PDB file of C-alpha atoms and ligand atoms in Angstrom:
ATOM      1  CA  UNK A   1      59.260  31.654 230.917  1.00  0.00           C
ATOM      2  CA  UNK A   2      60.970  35.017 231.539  1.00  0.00           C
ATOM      3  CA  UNK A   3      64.445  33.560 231.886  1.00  0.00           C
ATOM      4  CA  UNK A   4      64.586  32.163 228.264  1.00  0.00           C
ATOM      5  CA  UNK A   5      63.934  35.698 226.515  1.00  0.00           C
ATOM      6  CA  UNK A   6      67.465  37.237 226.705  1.00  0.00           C
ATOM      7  CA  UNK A   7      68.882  34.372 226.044  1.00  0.00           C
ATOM      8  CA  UNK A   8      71.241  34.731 223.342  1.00  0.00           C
ATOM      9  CA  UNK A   9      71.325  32.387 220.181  1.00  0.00           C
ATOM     10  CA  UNK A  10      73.577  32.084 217.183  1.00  0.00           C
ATOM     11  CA  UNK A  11      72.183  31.564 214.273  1.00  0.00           C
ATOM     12  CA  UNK A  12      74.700  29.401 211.652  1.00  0.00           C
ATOM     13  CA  UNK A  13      73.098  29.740 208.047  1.00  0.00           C
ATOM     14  CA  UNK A  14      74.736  30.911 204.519  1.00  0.00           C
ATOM     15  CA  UNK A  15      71.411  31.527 202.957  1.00  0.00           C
ATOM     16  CA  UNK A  16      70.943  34.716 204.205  1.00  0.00           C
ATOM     17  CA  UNK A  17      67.127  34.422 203.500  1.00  0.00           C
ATOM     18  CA  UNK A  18      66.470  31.784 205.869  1.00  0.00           C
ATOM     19  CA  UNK A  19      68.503  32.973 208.445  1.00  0.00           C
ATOM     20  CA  UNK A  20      66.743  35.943 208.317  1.00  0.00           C
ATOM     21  CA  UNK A  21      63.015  34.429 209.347  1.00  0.00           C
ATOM     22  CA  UNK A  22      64.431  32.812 211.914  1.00  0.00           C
ATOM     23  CA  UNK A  23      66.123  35.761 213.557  1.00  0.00           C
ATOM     24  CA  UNK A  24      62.933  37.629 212.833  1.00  0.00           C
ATOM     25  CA  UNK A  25      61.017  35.134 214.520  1.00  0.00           C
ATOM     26  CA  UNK A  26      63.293  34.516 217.531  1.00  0.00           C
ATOM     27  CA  UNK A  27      63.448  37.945 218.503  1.00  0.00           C
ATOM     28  CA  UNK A  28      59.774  38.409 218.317  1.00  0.00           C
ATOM     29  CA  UNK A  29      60.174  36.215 220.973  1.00  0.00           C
ATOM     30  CA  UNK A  30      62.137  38.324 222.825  1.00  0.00           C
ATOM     31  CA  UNK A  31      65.528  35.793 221.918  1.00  0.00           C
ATOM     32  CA  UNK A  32      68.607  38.033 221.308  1.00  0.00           C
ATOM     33  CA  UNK A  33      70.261  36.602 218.022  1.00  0.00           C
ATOM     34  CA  UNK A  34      73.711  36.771 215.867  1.00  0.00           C
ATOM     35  CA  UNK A  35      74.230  35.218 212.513  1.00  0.00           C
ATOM     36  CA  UNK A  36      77.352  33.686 210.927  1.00  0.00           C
ATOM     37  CA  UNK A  37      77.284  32.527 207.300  1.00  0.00           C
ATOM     38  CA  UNK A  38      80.126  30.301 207.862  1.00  0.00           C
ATOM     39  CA  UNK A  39      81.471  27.945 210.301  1.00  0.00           C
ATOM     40  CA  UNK A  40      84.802  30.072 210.971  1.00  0.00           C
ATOM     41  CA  UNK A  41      83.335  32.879 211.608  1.00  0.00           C
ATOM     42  CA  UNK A  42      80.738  30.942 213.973  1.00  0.00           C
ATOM     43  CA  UNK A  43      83.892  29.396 215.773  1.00  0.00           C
ATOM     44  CA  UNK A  44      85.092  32.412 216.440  1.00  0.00           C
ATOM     45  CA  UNK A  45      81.801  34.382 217.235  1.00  0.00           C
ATOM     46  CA  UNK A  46      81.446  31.271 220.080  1.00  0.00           C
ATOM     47  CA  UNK A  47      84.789  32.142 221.777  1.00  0.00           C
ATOM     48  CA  UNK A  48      84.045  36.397 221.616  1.00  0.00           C
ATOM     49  CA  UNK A  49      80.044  36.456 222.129  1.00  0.00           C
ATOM     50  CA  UNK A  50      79.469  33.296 223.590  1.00  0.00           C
ATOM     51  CA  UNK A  51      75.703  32.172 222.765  1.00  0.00           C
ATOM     52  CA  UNK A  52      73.620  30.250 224.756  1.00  0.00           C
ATOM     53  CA  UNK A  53      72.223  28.098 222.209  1.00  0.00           C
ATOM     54  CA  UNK A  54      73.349  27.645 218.439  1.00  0.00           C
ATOM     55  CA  UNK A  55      71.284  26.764 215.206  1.00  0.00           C
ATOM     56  CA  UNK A  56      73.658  25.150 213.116  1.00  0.00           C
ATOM     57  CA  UNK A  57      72.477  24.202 209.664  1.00  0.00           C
ATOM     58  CA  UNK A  58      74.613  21.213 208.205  1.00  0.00           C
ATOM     59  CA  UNK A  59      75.003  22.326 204.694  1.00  0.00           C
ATOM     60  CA  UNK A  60      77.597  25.041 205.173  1.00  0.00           C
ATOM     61  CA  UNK A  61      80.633  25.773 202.148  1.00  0.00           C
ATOM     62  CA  UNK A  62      83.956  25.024 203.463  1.00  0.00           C
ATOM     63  CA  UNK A  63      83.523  23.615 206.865  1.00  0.00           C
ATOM     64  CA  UNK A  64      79.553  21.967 207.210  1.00  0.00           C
ATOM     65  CA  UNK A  65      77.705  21.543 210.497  1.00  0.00           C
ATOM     66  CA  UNK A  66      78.955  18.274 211.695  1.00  0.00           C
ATOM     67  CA  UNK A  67      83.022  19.207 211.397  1.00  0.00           C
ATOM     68  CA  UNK A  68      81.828  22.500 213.943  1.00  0.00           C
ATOM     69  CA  UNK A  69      79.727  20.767 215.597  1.00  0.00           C
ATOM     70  CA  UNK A  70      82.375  18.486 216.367  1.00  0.00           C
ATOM     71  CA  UNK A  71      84.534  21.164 216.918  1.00  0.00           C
ATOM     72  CA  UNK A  72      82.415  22.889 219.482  1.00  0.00           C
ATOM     73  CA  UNK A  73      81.597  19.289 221.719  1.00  0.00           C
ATOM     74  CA  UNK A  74      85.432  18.853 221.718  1.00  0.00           C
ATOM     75  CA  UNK A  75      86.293  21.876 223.317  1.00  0.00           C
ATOM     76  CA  UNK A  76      85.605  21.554 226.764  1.00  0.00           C
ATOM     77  CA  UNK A  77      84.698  25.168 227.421  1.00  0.00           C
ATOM     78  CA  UNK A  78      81.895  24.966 225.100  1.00  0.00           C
ATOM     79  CA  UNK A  79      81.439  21.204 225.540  1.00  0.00           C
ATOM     80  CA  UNK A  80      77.735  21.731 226.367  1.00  0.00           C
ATOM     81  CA  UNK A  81      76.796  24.198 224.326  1.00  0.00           C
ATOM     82  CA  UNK A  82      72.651  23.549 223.355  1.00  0.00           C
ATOM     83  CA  UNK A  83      72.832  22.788 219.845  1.00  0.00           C
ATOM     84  CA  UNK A  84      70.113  22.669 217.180  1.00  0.00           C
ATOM     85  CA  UNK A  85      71.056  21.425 213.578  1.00  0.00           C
ATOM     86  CA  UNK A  86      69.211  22.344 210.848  1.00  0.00           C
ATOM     87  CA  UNK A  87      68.883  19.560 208.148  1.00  0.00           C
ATOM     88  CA  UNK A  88      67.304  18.666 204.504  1.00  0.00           C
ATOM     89  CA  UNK A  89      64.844  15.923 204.728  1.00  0.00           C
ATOM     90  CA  UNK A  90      67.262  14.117 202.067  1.00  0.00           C
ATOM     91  CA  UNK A  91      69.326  14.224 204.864  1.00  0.00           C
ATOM     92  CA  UNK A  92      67.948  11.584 206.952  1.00  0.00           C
ATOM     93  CA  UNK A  93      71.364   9.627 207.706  1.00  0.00           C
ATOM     94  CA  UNK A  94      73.288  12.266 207.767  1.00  0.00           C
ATOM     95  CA  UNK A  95      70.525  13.651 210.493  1.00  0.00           C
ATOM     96  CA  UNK A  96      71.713  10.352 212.302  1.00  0.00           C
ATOM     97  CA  UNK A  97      74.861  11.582 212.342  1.00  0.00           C
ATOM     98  CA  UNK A  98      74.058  15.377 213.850  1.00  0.00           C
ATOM     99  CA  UNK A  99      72.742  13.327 216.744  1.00  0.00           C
ATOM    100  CA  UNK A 100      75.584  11.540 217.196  1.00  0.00           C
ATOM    101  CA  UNK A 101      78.188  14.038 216.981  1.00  0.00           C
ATOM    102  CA  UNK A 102      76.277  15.815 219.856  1.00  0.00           C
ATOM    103  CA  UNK A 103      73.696  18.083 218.255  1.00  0.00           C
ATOM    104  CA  UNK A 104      70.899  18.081 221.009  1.00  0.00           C
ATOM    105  CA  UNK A 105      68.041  18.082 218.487  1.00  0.00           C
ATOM    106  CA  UNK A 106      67.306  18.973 214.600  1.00  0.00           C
ATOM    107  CA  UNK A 107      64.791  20.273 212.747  1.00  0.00           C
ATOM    108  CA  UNK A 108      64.412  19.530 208.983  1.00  0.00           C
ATOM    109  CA  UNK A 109      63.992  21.695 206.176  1.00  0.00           C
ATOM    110  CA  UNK A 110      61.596  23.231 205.212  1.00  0.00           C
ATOM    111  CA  UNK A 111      60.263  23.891 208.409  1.00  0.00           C
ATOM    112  CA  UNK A 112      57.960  26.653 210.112  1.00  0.00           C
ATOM    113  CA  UNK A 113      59.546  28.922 211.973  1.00  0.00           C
ATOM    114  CA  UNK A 114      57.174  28.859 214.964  1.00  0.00           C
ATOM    115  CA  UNK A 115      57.643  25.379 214.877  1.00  0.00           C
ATOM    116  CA  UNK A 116      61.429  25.810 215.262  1.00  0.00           C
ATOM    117  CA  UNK A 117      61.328  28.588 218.147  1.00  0.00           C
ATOM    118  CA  UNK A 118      58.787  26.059 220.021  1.00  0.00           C
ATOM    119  CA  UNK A 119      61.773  23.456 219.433  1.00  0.00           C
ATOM    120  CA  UNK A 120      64.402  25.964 220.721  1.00  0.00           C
ATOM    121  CA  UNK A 121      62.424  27.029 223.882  1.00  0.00           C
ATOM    122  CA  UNK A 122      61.865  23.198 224.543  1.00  0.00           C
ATOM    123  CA  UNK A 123      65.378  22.476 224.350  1.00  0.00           C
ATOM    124  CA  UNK A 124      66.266  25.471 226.601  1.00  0.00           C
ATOM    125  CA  UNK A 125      62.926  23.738 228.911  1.00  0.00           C
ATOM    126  CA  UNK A 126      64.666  20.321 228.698  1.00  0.00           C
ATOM    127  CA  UNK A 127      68.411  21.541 229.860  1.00  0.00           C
ATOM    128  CA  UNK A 128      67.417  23.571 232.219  1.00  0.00           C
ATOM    129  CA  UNK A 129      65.406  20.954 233.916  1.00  0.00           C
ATOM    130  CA  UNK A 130      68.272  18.182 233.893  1.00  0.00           C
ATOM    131  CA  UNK A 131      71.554  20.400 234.157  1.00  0.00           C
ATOM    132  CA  UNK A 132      70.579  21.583 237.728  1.00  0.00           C
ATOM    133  CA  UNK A 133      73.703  21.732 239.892  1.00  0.00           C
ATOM    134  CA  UNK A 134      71.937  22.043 242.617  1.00  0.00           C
ATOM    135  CA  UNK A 135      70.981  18.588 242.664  1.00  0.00           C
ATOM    136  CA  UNK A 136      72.759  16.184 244.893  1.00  0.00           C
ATOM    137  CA  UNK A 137      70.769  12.948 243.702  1.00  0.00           C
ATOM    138  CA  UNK A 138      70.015  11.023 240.947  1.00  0.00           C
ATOM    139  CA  UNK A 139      67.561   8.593 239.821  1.00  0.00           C
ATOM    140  CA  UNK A 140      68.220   6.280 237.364  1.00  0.00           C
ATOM    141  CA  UNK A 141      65.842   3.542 236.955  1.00  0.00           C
ATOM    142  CA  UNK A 142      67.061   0.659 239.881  1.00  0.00           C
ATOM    143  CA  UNK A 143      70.054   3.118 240.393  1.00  0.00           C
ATOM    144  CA  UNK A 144      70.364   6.134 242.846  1.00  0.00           C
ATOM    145  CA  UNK A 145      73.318   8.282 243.109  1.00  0.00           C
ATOM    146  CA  UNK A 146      74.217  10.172 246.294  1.00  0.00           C
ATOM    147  CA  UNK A 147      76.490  12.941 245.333  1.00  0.00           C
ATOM    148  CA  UNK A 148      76.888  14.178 248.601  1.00  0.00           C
ATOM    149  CA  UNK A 149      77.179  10.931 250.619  1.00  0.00           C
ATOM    150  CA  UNK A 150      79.132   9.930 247.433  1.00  0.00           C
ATOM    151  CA  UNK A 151      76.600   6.504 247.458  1.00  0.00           C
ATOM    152  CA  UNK A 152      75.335   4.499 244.565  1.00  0.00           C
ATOM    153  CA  UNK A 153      72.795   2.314 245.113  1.00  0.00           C
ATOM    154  CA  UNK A 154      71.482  -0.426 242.842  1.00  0.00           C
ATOM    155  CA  UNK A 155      68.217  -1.421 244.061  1.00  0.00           C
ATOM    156  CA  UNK A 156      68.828  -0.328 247.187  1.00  0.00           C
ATOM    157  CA  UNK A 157      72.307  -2.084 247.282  1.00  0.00           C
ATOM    158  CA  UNK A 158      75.806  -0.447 247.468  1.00  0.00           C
ATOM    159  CA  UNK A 159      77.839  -0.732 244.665  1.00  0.00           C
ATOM    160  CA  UNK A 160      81.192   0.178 245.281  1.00  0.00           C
ATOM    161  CA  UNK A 161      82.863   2.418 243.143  1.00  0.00           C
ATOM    162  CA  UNK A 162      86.488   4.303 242.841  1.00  0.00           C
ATOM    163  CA  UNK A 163      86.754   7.834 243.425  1.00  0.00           C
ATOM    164  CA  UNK A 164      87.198   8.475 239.630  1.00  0.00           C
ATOM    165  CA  UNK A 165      84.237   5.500 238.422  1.00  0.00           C
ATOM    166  CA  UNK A 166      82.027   7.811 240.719  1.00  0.00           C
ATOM    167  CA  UNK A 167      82.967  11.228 238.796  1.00  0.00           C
ATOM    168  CA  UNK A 168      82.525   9.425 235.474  1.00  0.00           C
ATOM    169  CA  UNK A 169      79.145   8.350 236.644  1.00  0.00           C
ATOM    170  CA  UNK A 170      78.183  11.802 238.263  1.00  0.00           C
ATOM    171  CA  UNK A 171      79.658  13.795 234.887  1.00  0.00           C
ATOM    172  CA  UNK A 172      76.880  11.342 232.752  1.00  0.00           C
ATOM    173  CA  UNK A 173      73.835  11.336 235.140  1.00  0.00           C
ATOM    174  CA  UNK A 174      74.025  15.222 235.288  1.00  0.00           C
ATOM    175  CA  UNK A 175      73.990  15.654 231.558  1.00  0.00           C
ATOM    176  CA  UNK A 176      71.390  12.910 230.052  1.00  0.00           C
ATOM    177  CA  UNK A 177      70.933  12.451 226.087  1.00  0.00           C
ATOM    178  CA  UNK A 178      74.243  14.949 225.925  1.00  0.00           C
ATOM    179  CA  UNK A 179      77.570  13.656 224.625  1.00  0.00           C
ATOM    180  CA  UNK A 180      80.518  14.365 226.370  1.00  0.00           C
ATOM    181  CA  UNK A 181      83.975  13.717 224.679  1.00  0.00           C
ATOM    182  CA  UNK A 182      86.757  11.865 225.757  1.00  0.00           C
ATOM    183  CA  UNK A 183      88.727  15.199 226.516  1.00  0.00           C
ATOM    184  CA  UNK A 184      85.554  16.935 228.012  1.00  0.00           C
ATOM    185  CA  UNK A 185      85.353  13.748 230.242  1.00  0.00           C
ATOM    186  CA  UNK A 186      88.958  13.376 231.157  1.00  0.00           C
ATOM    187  CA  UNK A 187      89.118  16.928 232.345  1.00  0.00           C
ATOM    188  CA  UNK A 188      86.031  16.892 234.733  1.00  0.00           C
ATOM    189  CA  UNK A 189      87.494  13.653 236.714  1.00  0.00           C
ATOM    190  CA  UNK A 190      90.584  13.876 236.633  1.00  0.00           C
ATOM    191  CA  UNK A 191      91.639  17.564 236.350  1.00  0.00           C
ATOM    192  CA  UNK A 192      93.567  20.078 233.526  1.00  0.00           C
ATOM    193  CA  UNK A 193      96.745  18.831 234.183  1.00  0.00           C
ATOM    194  CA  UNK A 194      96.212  14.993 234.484  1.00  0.00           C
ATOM    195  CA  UNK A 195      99.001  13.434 232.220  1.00  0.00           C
ATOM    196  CA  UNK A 196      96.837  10.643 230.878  1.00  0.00           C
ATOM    197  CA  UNK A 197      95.417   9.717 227.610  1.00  0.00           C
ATOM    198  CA  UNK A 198      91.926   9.815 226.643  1.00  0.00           C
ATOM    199  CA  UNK A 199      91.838   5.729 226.828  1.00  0.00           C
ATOM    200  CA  UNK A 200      91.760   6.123 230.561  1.00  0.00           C
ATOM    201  CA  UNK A 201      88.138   7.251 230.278  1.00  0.00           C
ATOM    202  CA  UNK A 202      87.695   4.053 228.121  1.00  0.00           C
ATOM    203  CA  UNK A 203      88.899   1.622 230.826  1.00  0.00           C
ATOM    204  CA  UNK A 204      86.942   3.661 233.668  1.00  0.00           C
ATOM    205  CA  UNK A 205      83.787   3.314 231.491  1.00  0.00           C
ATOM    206  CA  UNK A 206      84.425  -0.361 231.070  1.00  0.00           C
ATOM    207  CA  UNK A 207      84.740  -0.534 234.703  1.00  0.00           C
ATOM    208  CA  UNK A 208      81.797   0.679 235.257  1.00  0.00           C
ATOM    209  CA  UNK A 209      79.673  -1.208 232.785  1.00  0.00           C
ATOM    210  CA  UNK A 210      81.011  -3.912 234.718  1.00  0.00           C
ATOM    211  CA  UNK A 211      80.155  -2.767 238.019  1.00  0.00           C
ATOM    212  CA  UNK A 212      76.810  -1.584 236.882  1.00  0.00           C
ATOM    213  CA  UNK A 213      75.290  -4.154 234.617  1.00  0.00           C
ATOM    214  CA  UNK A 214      72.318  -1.545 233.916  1.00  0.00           C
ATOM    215  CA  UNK A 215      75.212   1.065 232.302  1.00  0.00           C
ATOM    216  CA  UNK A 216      76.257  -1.239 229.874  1.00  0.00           C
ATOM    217  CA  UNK A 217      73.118  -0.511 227.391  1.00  0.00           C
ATOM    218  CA  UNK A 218      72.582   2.945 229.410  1.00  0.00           C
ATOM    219  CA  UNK A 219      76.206   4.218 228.732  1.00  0.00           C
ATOM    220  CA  UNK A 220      76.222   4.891 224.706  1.00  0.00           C
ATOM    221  CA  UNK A 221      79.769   5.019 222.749  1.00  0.00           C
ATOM    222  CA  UNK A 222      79.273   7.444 220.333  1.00  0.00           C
ATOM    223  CA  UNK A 223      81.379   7.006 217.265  1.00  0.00           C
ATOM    224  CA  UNK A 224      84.793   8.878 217.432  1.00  0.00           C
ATOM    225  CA  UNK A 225      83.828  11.424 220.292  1.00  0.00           C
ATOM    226  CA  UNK A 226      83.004  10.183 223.707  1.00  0.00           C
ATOM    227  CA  UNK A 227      79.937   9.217 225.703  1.00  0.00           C
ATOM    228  CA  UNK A 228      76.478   9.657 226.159  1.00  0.00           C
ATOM    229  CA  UNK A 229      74.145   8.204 228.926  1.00  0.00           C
ATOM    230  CA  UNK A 230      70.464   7.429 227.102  1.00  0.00           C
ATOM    231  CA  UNK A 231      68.179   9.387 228.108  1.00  0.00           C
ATOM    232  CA  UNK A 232      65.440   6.551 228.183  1.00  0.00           C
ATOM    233  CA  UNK A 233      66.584   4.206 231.000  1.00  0.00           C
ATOM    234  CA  UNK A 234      67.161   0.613 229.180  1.00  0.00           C
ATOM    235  CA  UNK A 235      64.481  -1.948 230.104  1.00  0.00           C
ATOM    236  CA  UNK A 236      65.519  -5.386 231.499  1.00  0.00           C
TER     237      UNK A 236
HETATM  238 CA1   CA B 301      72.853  26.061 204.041  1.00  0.00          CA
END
């Protein structure tokens, strides 16, 4: 896959060591990479040398993975950034938590570094293949949604839905298994300078569960942030 070799990926470790063999290994992959040993100077490297993927370990002095990675979901500018935490099998709820605060997939430690640029290259595989915006159509299980005829269809069926109910639904079909805060939400329906508050997204969400019996497993809350549609369509 030419296109993933200059991609760019920041690499969020304080023990120099191990970020070290996984920069080596990236770029003998042909991955570009930058390191930050803490999560301000990661924050900041985002907004000046914006990366196209980051490997965020979760034990981090001062601020630890899940505050930035919280940070960087919340921000709608870097909303979707790929991320990859980096955890300690000791870990395994806090892993829980990576997931739900948006990391896109984790790899525990101690793990080989092959193994981890075959994980970053599948991530890159798996985003590439679902974030399209060329498409005008979705799939989802019974339900197909017509971007460009602005239809959803419920086993074959129209289900009527409001202007903004449609952009919720669009915003969450487009970006599967990815979760999309309140804010991020709120300003890709209804615009920058909509005066509302985040619990608008709530109602419209609740609307649509309604509307759309299959959403209402499909459409996950996760804890504190926003949404996420599940990637595995729920079985009925
Ligand atoms: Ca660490």
């Amino acid at each position: 896959m030419a296109t993933l070799t200059h991609k760019k990926i920041l690499i969020v470790e304080d023990e120099t060591d191990i970020a070290q063999l996984v920069k080596l290994y990236l770029e003998k992959d042909g991955f570009r990479t930058v390191i930050a040993t803490t999560g301000a100077d990661s924050l900041k490297l985002i907004k000046t040398d914006r990366p196209d993927m980051v490997i965020l370990d979760l034990m981090l002095p001062e601020m630890d993975g899940l505050e930035i990675c919280k940070k960087i979901r919340s921000v709608p500018d870097t909303a979707l950034l790929p991320i990859l935490m980096l955890t300690a099998k000791a870990e395994e709820s806090d892993t829980i938590i990576g997931l739900e605060l948006g990391a896109d997939d984790y790899v525990t430690k101690p793990f080989s570094p092959k193994v981890l640029v075959t994980r970053v290259k599948a991530l890159f595989r798996r985003l590439e293949r679902v974030e399209d915006p060329k498409h005008t159509s979705y799939t989802y299980g019974p339900l197909v949604v017509d971007l460009s005829r602005h239809e959803a269809l419920v086993d074959g069926k129209e289900i009527p839905l409001t202007a903004k109910e449609f952009g919720l639904l669009e915003q969450l079909l487009r970006h599967p298994g990815r979760v999309l805060t309140r804010d991020v939400l709120l300003n890709a329906v209804w615009g920058y300078d909509y005066y509302g508050t985040t619990r608008t997204v709530d109602v419209h969400v609740r609307r649509l569960k309604l509307k759309i019996p299959l959403l209402d497993e499909a459409i996950i809350s996760v804890k504190s942030l926003g949404y996420k549609l599940s990637e595995q369509v729920p079985k009925k």
